[in-house]
Coordinates of C-alpha atoms (C1' of nucleotides) in Angstrom, one line a residue:
Chain A
X1 CA 123.1 54.4 120.8
X2 CA 124.3 57.6 121.5
X3 CA 121.2 60.2 120.8
X4 CA 122.3 63.0 118.6
X5 CA 120.6 65.9 120.1
X6 CA 123.8 68.4 119.4
X7 CA 124.2 69.7 115.9
X8 CA 127.8 68.9 114.2
X9 CA 129.8 72.1 114.5
X10 CA 130.4 71.4 110.7
X11 CA 126.9 71.3 109.8
X12 CA 125.5 74.6 111.5
X13 CA 127.7 76.8 114.1
X14 CA 125.0 78.9 115.3
X15 CA 122.7 75.7 115.7
X16 CA 125.5 74.1 117.7
X17 CA 125.9 77.1 120.0
X18 CA 122.1 77.0 120.7
X19 CA 121.8 73.1 121.2
X20 CA 124.8 73.1 123.4
X21 CA 122.9 76.1 125.6
X22 CA 119.5 73.9 125.7
X23 CA 121.5 70.5 126.3
X24 CA 123.7 72.0 129.1
X25 CA 120.8 73.6 130.7
X26 CA 122.4 76.9 130.7
X27 CA 119.8 79.4 129.7
X28 CA 116.5 79.6 127.4
X29 CA 114.3 82.4 126.0
X30 CA 112.1 84.1 128.5
X31 CA 108.3 85.0 127.4
X32 CA 109.4 88.7 126.9
X33 CA 111.7 89.4 123.2
X34 CA 114.9 89.6 123.2
X35 CA 115.4 88.5 127.2
X36 CA 116.7 85.1 128.6
X37 CA 116.5 83.0 131.8
X38 CA 119.8 81.8 133.2
X39 CA 119.1 78.6 134.5
X40 CA 121.2 77.2 137.7
X41 CA 124.0 75.3 135.3
X42 CA 124.7 78.7 133.2
X43 CA 124.3 81.1 136.7
X44 CA 127.0 78.9 138.2
X45 CA 129.2 79.9 135.5
X46 CA 128.8 83.4 135.9
X47 CA 129.2 83.3 139.6
X48 CA 132.1 81.7 139.4
X49 CA 133.4 84.3 136.8
X50 CA 132.2 86.9 139.0
X51 CA 134.1 85.6 142.4
X52 CA 137.1 85.4 140.3
X53 CA 136.6 89.2 138.7
X54 CA 135.8 90.6 142.0
X55 CA 138.7 89.4 143.6
X56 CA 140.3 90.6 140.9
X57 CA 139.3 93.8 141.5
X58 CA 140.1 94.0 145.0
X59 CA 143.3 93.0 144.8
X60 CA 144.0 96.3 142.1
X61 CA 142.3 98.6 144.9
X62 CA 138.7 98.6 144.2
X63 CA 135.5 98.6 146.2
X64 CA 131.6 97.8 145.3
X65 CA 128.7 100.2 145.1
X66 CA 125.5 100.6 143.2
X67 CA 123.8 103.1 141.3
X68 CA 120.4 103.3 140.4
X69 CA 118.9 101.3 137.3
X70 CA 117.0 104.5 136.0
X71 CA 118.6 107.6 134.9
X72 CA 116.9 111.2 134.3
X73 CA 116.4 111.4 130.4
X74 CA 118.4 114.5 130.5
X75 CA 121.4 112.9 132.1
X76 CA 122.3 110.9 128.9
X77 CA 122.1 114.0 126.7
X78 CA 124.8 116.0 128.4
X79 CA 127.6 114.0 126.5
X80 CA 127.2 114.4 122.9
X81 CA 129.0 111.2 121.4
X82 CA 127.4 109.1 124.2
X83 CA 123.9 109.9 123.5
X84 CA 124.4 109.3 120.1
X85 CA 126.1 106.1 121.4
X86 CA 122.9 104.6 122.9
X87 CA 120.1 106.8 121.6
X88 CA 119.0 104.1 119.2
X89 CA 118.7 101.4 121.9
X90 CA 117.6 102.9 125.1
X91 CA 114.2 101.6 126.9
X92 CA 112.4 104.3 128.3
X93 CA 109.7 105.0 131.2
X94 CA 106.9 107.3 130.7
X95 CA 104.4 106.2 133.3
X96 CA 104.4 105.0 137.0
X97 CA 100.5 103.6 137.6
X98 CA 98.4 101.3 135.9
X99 CA 94.4 101.2 136.7
X100 CA 91.6 98.8 135.6
X101 CA 91.0 98.3 131.9
X102 CA 88.2 100.4 130.3
X103 CA 86.2 97.4 129.2
X104 CA 87.0 95.1 132.1
X105 CA 90.0 93.1 130.5
X106 CA 93.2 93.4 132.5
X107 CA 95.0 96.3 133.2
X108 CA 96.1 99.9 131.3
X109 CA 98.7 102.7 131.4
X110 CA 97.2 104.9 133.6
X111 CA 97.4 108.7 131.1
X112 CA 97.1 110.5 134.2
X113 CA 100.1 109.1 135.9
X114 CA 102.8 110.5 133.1
X115 CA 106.5 111.4 134.3
X116 CA 107.1 114.6 134.1
X117 CA 111.1 113.7 133.0
X118 CA 111.1 110.3 131.3
X119 CA 113.3 107.8 132.7
X120 CA 115.9 105.7 130.9
X121 CA 116.7 102.1 131.6
X122 CA 120.8 102.6 132.1
X123 CA 122.7 101.4 129.0
X124 CA 125.5 101.7 130.9
X125 CA 126.2 103.8 134.0
X126 CA 128.6 106.9 132.9
X127 CA 125.8 109.5 133.5
X128 CA 124.6 108.5 136.6
X129 CA 127.9 108.2 138.2
X130 CA 129.6 111.3 137.4
X131 CA 126.3 112.9 138.6
X132 CA 127.0 111.6 141.9
X133 CA 130.9 111.8 141.8
X134 CA 130.3 115.5 141.2
X135 CA 129.2 116.1 144.8
X136 CA 131.6 113.6 145.9
X137 CA 135.0 115.6 144.8
X138 CA 136.3 119.0 145.7
X139 CA 140.1 118.0 146.4
X140 CA 143.2 115.8 144.9
X141 CA 142.5 114.6 148.1
X142 CA 139.3 112.7 147.0
X143 CA 140.8 111.1 144.7
X144 CA 141.4 108.7 143.1
X145 CA 137.8 106.9 143.3
X146 CA 137.8 103.1 142.4
X147 CA 135.1 101.8 141.9
X148 CA 133.1 99.0 140.3
X149 CA 129.5 98.0 140.5
X150 CA 127.6 94.3 139.6
X151 CA 124.4 94.9 137.8
X152 CA 122.0 94.4 134.9
X153 CA 121.7 96.9 132.0
X154 CA 119.6 97.1 129.1
X155 CA 120.3 97.8 125.5
X156 CA 117.1 97.1 122.8
X157 CA 118.6 95.2 120.6
X158 CA 116.9 94.9 117.3
X159 CA 119.2 91.0 117.0
X160 CA 119.5 88.8 120.1
X161 CA 121.1 86.2 120.7
X162 CA 121.5 84.0 123.8
X163 CA 124.1 85.5 125.9
X164 CA 126.4 87.1 122.9
X165 CA 123.5 90.1 122.8
X166 CA 120.5 90.3 124.6
X167 CA 118.6 93.1 125.6
X168 CA 118.9 92.6 128.7
X169 CA 122.4 91.4 130.4
X170 CA 124.6 91.5 133.7
X171 CA 127.9 92.8 133.5
X172 CA 130.3 94.6 135.8
X173 CA 131.4 98.3 135.1
X174 CA 134.1 99.8 136.8
X175 CA 134.2 103.7 137.3
X176 CA 137.3 105.5 138.3
X177 CA 138.5 109.5 138.9
X178 CA 141.6 110.4 138.5
X179 CA 143.7 113.5 139.2
X180 CA 145.9 113.3 136.2
X181 CA 145.5 111.7 132.2
X182 CA 148.5 109.5 133.4
X183 CA 146.8 107.8 136.4
X184 CA 143.8 107.2 134.4
X185 CA 145.6 105.7 131.4
X186 CA 147.4 103.6 133.9
X187 CA 144.1 102.6 135.5
X188 CA 142.7 101.9 132.1
X189 CA 145.8 99.3 131.2
X190 CA 145.7 98.1 134.2
X191 CA 142.5 96.6 134.0
X192 CA 142.8 95.5 130.7
X193 CA 145.2 93.6 131.8
X194 CA 142.8 92.2 134.3
X195 CA 140.7 90.7 131.8
X196 CA 143.3 89.6 129.9
X197 CA 144.7 87.2 132.7
X198 CA 141.2 86.5 133.4
X199 CA 140.3 85.2 129.9
X200 CA 143.6 83.2 129.8
X201 CA 144.3 82.3 133.3
X202 CA 140.7 81.2 134.2
X203 CA 138.7 81.1 131.0
X204 CA 142.0 79.5 129.1
X205 CA 140.7 81.8 126.2
X206 CA 143.8 83.4 124.6
X207 CA 143.0 87.1 123.6
X208 CA 145.0 89.7 121.2
X209 CA 144.4 93.3 123.2
X210 CA 144.5 96.6 121.9
X211 CA 142.8 99.6 121.0
X212 CA 140.2 100.3 119.1
X213 CA 139.9 102.1 115.8
X214 CA 137.9 105.6 116.6
X215 CA 135.0 104.1 114.7
X216 CA 134.8 101.2 116.9
X217 CA 135.6 103.2 120.3
X218 CA 133.1 103.9 123.3
X219 CA 130.9 106.7 122.9
X220 CA 132.6 109.3 124.9
X221 CA 135.5 107.6 125.6
X222 CA 139.0 109.0 124.3
X223 CA 140.1 105.6 123.8
X224 CA 138.9 102.2 124.2
X225 CA 141.0 99.0 124.7
X226 CA 140.0 95.5 124.2
X227 CA 140.4 91.8 124.1
X228 CA 139.6 89.9 121.1
X229 CA 138.8 86.4 121.1
X230 CA 138.4 83.8 118.1
X231 CA 135.8 81.5 118.1
X232 CA 135.9 77.7 116.7
X233 CA 134.0 79.5 113.4
X234 CA 137.1 81.8 113.0
X235 CA 135.0 84.7 113.6
X236 CA 136.1 87.5 116.1
X237 CA 134.4 88.2 119.5
X238 CA 134.9 91.1 121.6
X239 CA 135.0 89.8 125.4
X240 CA 135.8 93.3 127.7
X241 CA 136.4 96.9 127.3
X242 CA 138.6 99.8 129.3
X243 CA 137.8 102.5 128.5
X244 CA 139.9 105.9 129.5
X245 CA 137.4 108.8 129.1
X246 CA 139.8 111.5 129.4
X247 CA 137.8 114.1 130.7
X248 CA 134.5 114.2 128.6
X249 CA 132.3 113.1 131.4
X250 CA 134.0 115.8 133.8
X251 CA 133.2 118.4 131.4
X252 CA 129.5 117.3 130.6
X253 CA 129.0 116.6 134.5
X254 CA 131.4 119.7 135.5
X255 CA 133.3 117.8 138.3
X256 CA 136.3 119.4 139.1
X257 CA 138.9 119.3 142.1
X258 CA 141.5 121.7 143.4
X259 CA 144.6 120.1 143.0
X260 CA 147.7 120.9 145.2
X261 CA 149.1 123.5 143.3
X262 CA 145.6 125.5 144.0
X263 CA 144.5 125.2 140.4
X264 CA 140.7 123.5 139.8
X265 CA 140.8 121.2 137.1
X266 CA 138.5 118.6 135.5
X267 CA 138.8 115.0 136.8
X268 CA 140.3 112.0 134.6
X269 CA 138.0 109.1 133.8
X270 CA 138.0 105.7 133.4
X271 CA 135.7 102.8 133.0
X272 CA 135.4 99.2 131.9
X273 CA 133.2 96.8 131.5
X274 CA 132.8 92.6 131.2
X275 CA 129.4 90.5 130.7
X276 CA 127.5 87.6 130.6
X277 CA 128.6 87.9 127.0
X278 CA 132.0 85.8 128.6
X279 CA 130.0 82.7 128.9
X280 CA 129.0 82.6 125.5
X281 CA 132.8 83.0 124.6
X282 CA 133.2 80.3 127.0
X283 CA 131.0 77.7 125.1
X284 CA 132.3 78.7 121.5
X285 CA 136.2 78.5 122.7
X286 CA 136.3 75.0 124.3
X287 CA 133.1 73.2 123.5
X288 CA 132.7 70.0 121.0
X289 CA 130.1 68.1 118.9
X290 CA 129.2 66.4 122.4
X291 CA 128.3 69.0 124.2
X292 CA 129.8 71.7 126.7
X293 CA 133.6 71.4 128.0
X294 CA 134.5 74.3 130.7
X295 CA 137.7 75.0 131.6
X296 CA 138.5 73.5 135.6
X297 CA 138.5 76.8 136.9
X298 CA 135.5 77.8 135.9
X299 CA 133.7 74.6 136.4
X300 CA 130.9 75.0 139.8
X301 CA 131.2 71.2 140.1
X302 CA 135.1 70.1 138.8
X303 CA 134.6 66.1 139.2
X304 CA 131.8 64.1 139.2
X305 CA 131.6 60.2 140.4
X306 CA 129.2 57.9 138.9
X307 CA 128.9 54.9 140.4
X308 CA 128.1 51.6 139.4
X309 CA 126.0 48.8 140.5
X310 CA 123.4 45.4 140.4
X311 CA 122.6 44.1 143.5
X312 CA 121.9 46.0 146.5
X313 CA 124.8 44.2 148.5
X314 CA 127.1 46.0 145.4
X315 CA 125.5 49.0 145.7
X316 CA 126.5 49.5 149.2
X317 CA 129.7 48.6 148.7
X318 CA 130.4 50.5 145.7
X319 CA 128.9 53.8 147.4
X320 CA 130.8 53.4 150.9
X321 CA 134.1 53.3 148.7
X322 CA 133.0 56.0 146.4
X323 CA 132.0 58.2 149.3
X324 CA 135.3 58.1 150.7
X325 CA 136.9 58.8 147.8
X326 CA 134.6 62.0 147.1
X327 CA 135.7 62.8 150.7
X328 CA 139.4 62.9 150.1
X329 CA 138.9 64.6 146.6
X330 CA 136.9 67.3 148.0
X331 CA 139.5 67.8 151.6
X332 CA 142.0 68.7 148.0
X333 CA 140.0 71.9 147.7
X334 CA 138.1 70.3 144.4
X335 CA 134.4 70.5 144.4
X336 CA 133.0 66.5 143.4
X337 CA 129.6 65.6 143.3
X338 CA 128.6 61.8 143.7
X339 CA 125.8 61.1 141.5
X340 CA 123.8 57.9 143.2
X341 CA 120.5 58.7 142.0
X342 CA 118.4 55.4 141.3
X343 CA 116.8 55.0 137.8
X344 CA 119.3 56.1 135.2
X345 CA 122.0 53.6 134.2
X346 CA 126.0 54.6 134.3
X347 CA 126.0 55.2 130.7
X348 CA 123.4 57.5 130.6
X349 CA 124.8 60.0 133.6
X350 CA 128.6 59.3 131.4
X351 CA 126.9 61.4 129.1
X352 CA 124.7 63.8 130.8
X353 CA 127.6 65.4 132.7
X354 CA 129.7 65.3 129.4
X355 CA 127.2 67.5 128.3
X356 CA 127.1 69.8 130.8
X357 CA 131.1 70.0 130.4
X358 CA 132.3 68.6 133.9
X359 CA 136.2 68.5 133.6
X360 CA 136.5 65.2 135.3
X361 CA 134.5 61.8 135.8
X362 CA 135.3 59.0 137.8
X363 CA 133.5 55.6 137.2
X364 CA 133.4 53.2 140.1
X365 CA 131.9 49.9 140.1
X366 CA 132.7 46.9 141.8
X367 CA 135.3 46.2 139.8
X368 CA 137.0 48.8 140.8
X369 CA 135.9 48.9 144.6
X370 CA 138.1 44.8 144.0
X371 CA 141.0 46.1 142.4
X372 CA 141.5 49.2 144.4
X373 CA 141.1 51.8 141.8
X374 CA 139.1 54.2 139.6
X375 CA 138.1 54.7 136.3
X376 CA 139.1 58.7 135.5
X377 CA 137.9 60.2 132.4
X378 CA 138.9 63.7 131.1
X379 CA 136.5 66.0 129.1
X380 CA 139.0 67.4 127.2
X381 CA 140.3 64.5 125.2
X382 CA 138.1 61.8 122.9
X383 CA 137.8 57.7 122.8
X384 CA 140.1 55.9 124.5
X385 CA 142.8 58.4 125.5
X386 CA 140.2 60.2 128.2
X387 CA 140.1 57.1 130.1
X388 CA 142.7 55.7 132.6
X389 CA 142.5 53.4 135.5
X390 CA 144.0 55.0 138.5
X391 CA 145.0 52.8 141.9
X392 CA 143.1 54.0 144.7
X393 CA 146.2 55.6 146.4
X394 CA 146.9 57.7 143.5
X395 CA 143.3 59.1 142.9
X396 CA 143.5 62.6 144.9
X397 CA 146.8 63.5 143.3
X398 CA 145.9 62.3 139.9
X399 CA 143.0 64.3 139.8
X400 CA 144.4 67.4 141.2
X401 CA 147.2 66.3 137.8
X402 CA 144.5 66.3 135.3
X403 CA 142.3 69.6 136.4
X404 CA 145.7 71.4 136.1
X405 CA 146.7 69.5 132.9
X406 CA 143.1 70.2 131.2
X407 CA 143.5 74.0 132.0
X408 CA 146.5 74.2 130.4
X409 CA 145.9 72.0 127.5
X410 CA 142.5 73.9 127.1
X411 CA 144.8 77.0 126.6
X412 CA 147.4 75.8 124.6
X413 CA 144.5 74.1 122.5
X414 CA 142.9 77.4 121.7
X415 CA 146.0 79.0 121.4
X416 CA 147.0 76.7 118.4
X417 CA 143.8 77.3 116.9
X418 CA 143.7 80.6 116.7
X419 CA 147.7 81.1 115.9
X420 CA 146.8 78.7 113.2
X421 CA 143.7 80.7 111.7
X422 CA 145.7 84.0 112.0
X423 CA 147.7 85.4 108.9
X424 CA 150.1 88.3 108.3
X425 CA 148.8 89.4 105.0
X426 CA 150.1 92.1 102.7
X427 CA 147.3 92.7 99.8
X428 CA 143.1 93.5 99.8
X429 CA 142.9 90.4 97.8
X430 CA 144.6 87.9 100.1
X431 CA 142.6 89.4 103.1
X432 CA 139.3 89.0 101.0
X433 CA 139.8 85.8 100.0
X434 CA 140.3 84.6 103.9
X435 CA 137.6 86.5 105.3
X436 CA 135.3 85.2 102.4
X437 CA 136.7 81.9 102.7
X438 CA 137.6 79.8 105.5
X439 CA 137.5 82.9 108.0
X440 CA 140.4 84.1 110.4
X441 CA 142.0 87.3 111.9
X442 CA 144.1 89.0 109.0
X443 CA 146.9 90.7 111.1
X444 CA 147.7 93.6 108.5
X445 CA 149.3 97.0 108.5
X446 CA 146.9 99.7 108.2
X447 CA 146.9 103.6 108.5
X448 CA 143.0 103.5 108.1
X449 CA 140.7 106.4 108.3
X450 CA 137.3 105.7 109.4
X451 CA 136.4 106.1 105.5
X452 CA 138.7 103.5 105.1
X453 CA 137.1 101.3 107.7
X454 CA 133.9 101.8 106.0
X455 CA 135.1 100.1 103.1
X456 CA 135.6 96.6 105.1
X457 CA 132.0 96.3 105.4
X458 CA 131.9 94.8 101.8
X459 CA 133.4 91.8 103.3
X460 CA 131.9 92.0 106.3
X461 CA 134.7 92.5 108.4
X462 CA 136.0 95.2 111.2
X463 CA 139.4 96.5 112.6
X464 CA 139.2 94.6 116.0
X465 CA 141.9 95.8 117.5
X466 CA 145.6 98.1 116.8
X467 CA 148.0 95.8 118.4
X468 CA 150.6 97.2 120.5
X469 CA 153.5 98.3 119.1
X470 CA 156.6 98.9 121.4
X471 CA 159.2 98.2 118.8
X472 CA 157.4 101.2 116.4
X473 CA 158.0 98.7 113.3
X474 CA 156.5 100.3 110.6
X475 CA 154.9 98.8 107.3
X476 CA 152.5 99.7 104.7
X477 CA 148.7 99.8 104.7
X478 CA 147.3 96.9 103.0
X479 CA 144.6 99.4 101.5
X480 CA 146.4 102.8 100.7
X481 CA 149.9 101.1 100.7
X482 CA 150.8 104.5 102.6
X483 CA 153.6 103.4 105.5
X484 CA 151.9 103.5 109.1
X485 CA 153.1 101.9 112.5
X486 CA 149.4 100.7 113.1
X487 CA 149.1 97.1 113.0
X488 CA 146.5 95.8 113.2
X489 CA 143.5 92.5 113.7
X490 CA 140.8 92.6 111.0
X491 CA 138.1 89.6 110.8
X492 CA 134.4 89.0 111.0
X493 CA 133.0 89.6 114.2
X494 CA 129.8 88.7 117.0
Chain B
rC1 C1' 114.2 97.5 110.3
rG2 C1' 114.5 94.9 105.5
rA3 C1' 115.2 89.8 102.8
rG4 C1' 113.7 84.3 103.8
rG5 C1' 112.2 80.2 106.4
rC6 C1' 109.4 78.3 110.3
rG7 C1' 105.5 77.9 114.3
rU8 C1' 101.2 71.2 116.0
rA9 C1' 102.1 67.4 124.0
rG10 C1' 108.4 69.5 127.6
rC11 C1' 111.4 68.5 122.9
rG12 C1' 111.7 66.4 117.3
rU13 C1' 108.2 66.2 113.7
rA14 C1' 104.0 63.8 110.2
rG15 C1' 99.5 65.8 109.0
rC16 C1' 98.4 71.5 105.7
rC17 C1' 99.3 71.8 98.6
rC18 C1' 93.6 68.4 97.6
rG19 C1' 88.9 71.4 104.3
rG20 C1' 84.8 66.3 106.6
rC21 C1' 86.0 58.8 108.4
rU22 C1' 92.0 62.3 113.0
rC23 C1' 88.4 67.7 118.8
rA24 C1' 94.8 64.5 115.9
rA25 C1' 99.6 60.6 114.6
rC26 C1' 104.8 59.1 115.4
rG27 C1' 109.9 59.3 117.9
rC28 C1' 112.6 61.1 122.2
rG29 C1' 110.9 62.8 127.3
rC30 C1' 107.9 61.9 131.5
rC31 C1' 104.5 58.6 135.6
rU32 C1' 103.8 53.7 137.4
rG33 C1' 105.3 48.4 137.5
rC34 C1' 108.3 44.2 136.8
rU35 C1' 113.1 42.9 134.7
rU36 C1' 117.9 45.7 134.2
rU37 C1' 122.3 49.0 135.2
rG38 C1' 131.4 49.1 133.3
rG39 C1' 128.6 54.6 127.5
rG40 C1' 122.3 57.7 126.2
rA41 C1' 118.5 49.7 128.8
rG42 C1' 113.8 46.5 127.4
rC43 C1' 108.4 44.9 127.9
rA44 C1' 103.5 46.1 129.7
rG45 C1' 100.5 50.1 131.4
rG46 C1' 99.4 55.8 131.7
rA47 C1' 99.6 61.1 131.8
rG48 C1' 100.1 65.1 128.2
rA49 C1' 97.9 69.4 123.0
rU50 C1' 91.3 74.5 123.3
rC51 C1' 97.2 72.5 116.2
rG52 C1' 101.4 80.1 118.3
rC53 C1' 97.2 84.9 119.0
rA54 C1' 93.0 87.3 117.0
rG55 C1' 89.6 87.5 113.6
rG56 C1' 87.1 86.1 108.9
rU57 C1' 85.3 82.3 105.1
rU58 C1' 82.3 77.7 105.1
rC59 C1' 77.2 73.6 107.5
rG60 C1' 82.6 71.8 109.2
rA61 C1' 89.1 74.7 109.7
rA62 C1' 95.8 72.1 112.4
rU63 C1' 94.2 72.5 106.6
rC64 C1' 92.0 78.2 102.8
rC65 C1' 92.1 84.0 103.6
rU66 C1' 93.8 88.6 106.7
rG67 C1' 96.4 90.7 110.9
rC68 C1' 99.1 90.5 114.6
rC69 C1' 103.3 87.7 118.3
rG70 C1' 107.6 84.4 118.5
rC71 C1' 111.6 82.1 116.8
rC72 C1' 115.3 80.8 113.1
rU73 C1' 119.0 82.1 109.0
rC74 C1' 121.2 86.2 106.3
rG75 C1' 121.6 91.5 105.9
rA76 C1' 122.3 96.7 108.8
rC77 C1' 123.1 98.4 114.4
rC78 C1' 125.6 96.7 118.8
rA79 C1' 129.3 94.2 124.3

RNA sequence: CGAGGCGUAGCGUAGCCCGGCUCAACGCGCCUGCUUUGGGAGCAGGAGAUCGCAGGUUCGAAUCCUGCCGCCUCGACCA
């Protein structure tokens, strides 16, 4: 008699998403509007993401640093496009002191403690960082600068959803400075590729990579690259972005260097970021109606052992057997937890760990001790197919094998789903029918202007990215019929 | 920020239309004890709610009125 606390995806996808987050105890809404509390289960996923990405950043030559949360208002206005992009969602600090309220109830803002210049809580750090880089860069010998920072940022969103869009979120932002345009472009693409590798190899989430259109690019960038994933409701989610900032910020903050040829030049810049939104992407890519599904490489606990007993004698015997298996599995580098809590039935524990998305579960009872084996269940399958009895001697190897299989299986399943719902379309009518009906990705030729993009709003869709086209193929624009070499993904998006 | 819906114990709800015999009921969860334990166990007892907040109408408000806050769905904006 399974208790149904999770809405079916087919009934209400948004509610399902929220139910998963609640039941798996990933996060909850905070007392502050638009903000979330990331609970230990959710934060464990972020920590795993952080560690993986951080290693990848280090491997590509980057170092970590930290810049302030507060940005003087005047900094933000130095790059015109940039201000325009963020002005509507900034939190502003105007005062620095409270005092006891005059009516004796609580505290009030002390009007005499007004800041001369207001501070903006960073929505992103380009302006702060470039005001600092100005002091660090004089010569071409000071370049490149390859810095990443792990931080929180604030964007005062009107409508928020846990992980996908919150007023405050956690992310990493890389900010690099280069001698040439080519070097900056190479860096931008390198980091896009790091994101793609992370998404596909660790999150088991297939992505399309490509360039953003003028309308969708980052405020202040020359151009933006993105990784776009398809969620199970067939909507697109922008999962990471990498920007070639050109010389826009160097010019705005007057950051120049003297090159080896003696000429003084503006520095070339990039920035790239990936946020806790990825946790939302992870949930919406793999999870099912029973709960969270975590790919093994991002599960903080990869294996859980549920012991089964009746009498105290059985308990001692089963735990002894289970502990030896636990140690053996741990020795092979897998994270494993033995759930020996009293007061919960095995069936209850099965469901509990399933909802939390633990990839592999071992069920060990008297029968297994007797028969020298264990029941092994994997989270990416259902019913009998998910379970198998494994001989004692083969457990360690089998668990390792299943984790590998599962990582692959989840990726292949997600890729098959995405490909199945990605259509090469020729007419606007077909695209409209797709996007207003079952949904999915329309892969189409597009020679769009920003005005053409506006038109897509009538079908609530947007150009997600311009796909790479190394062979220089051409086709007729789905809207205007003009010949173009730009192929794009159009879809509804988060 | 626009339209709609909702706010009663940790969670999900009933009661609201027709104010009073309901300072509030039920299921899940929680605590204690006993029996249980291979897919969310059973019985018995128990704790837990100033009915989102602030005003108002009334002899009397969870119930009627006003304002505010929050959440959800859909739009506009965005990672």
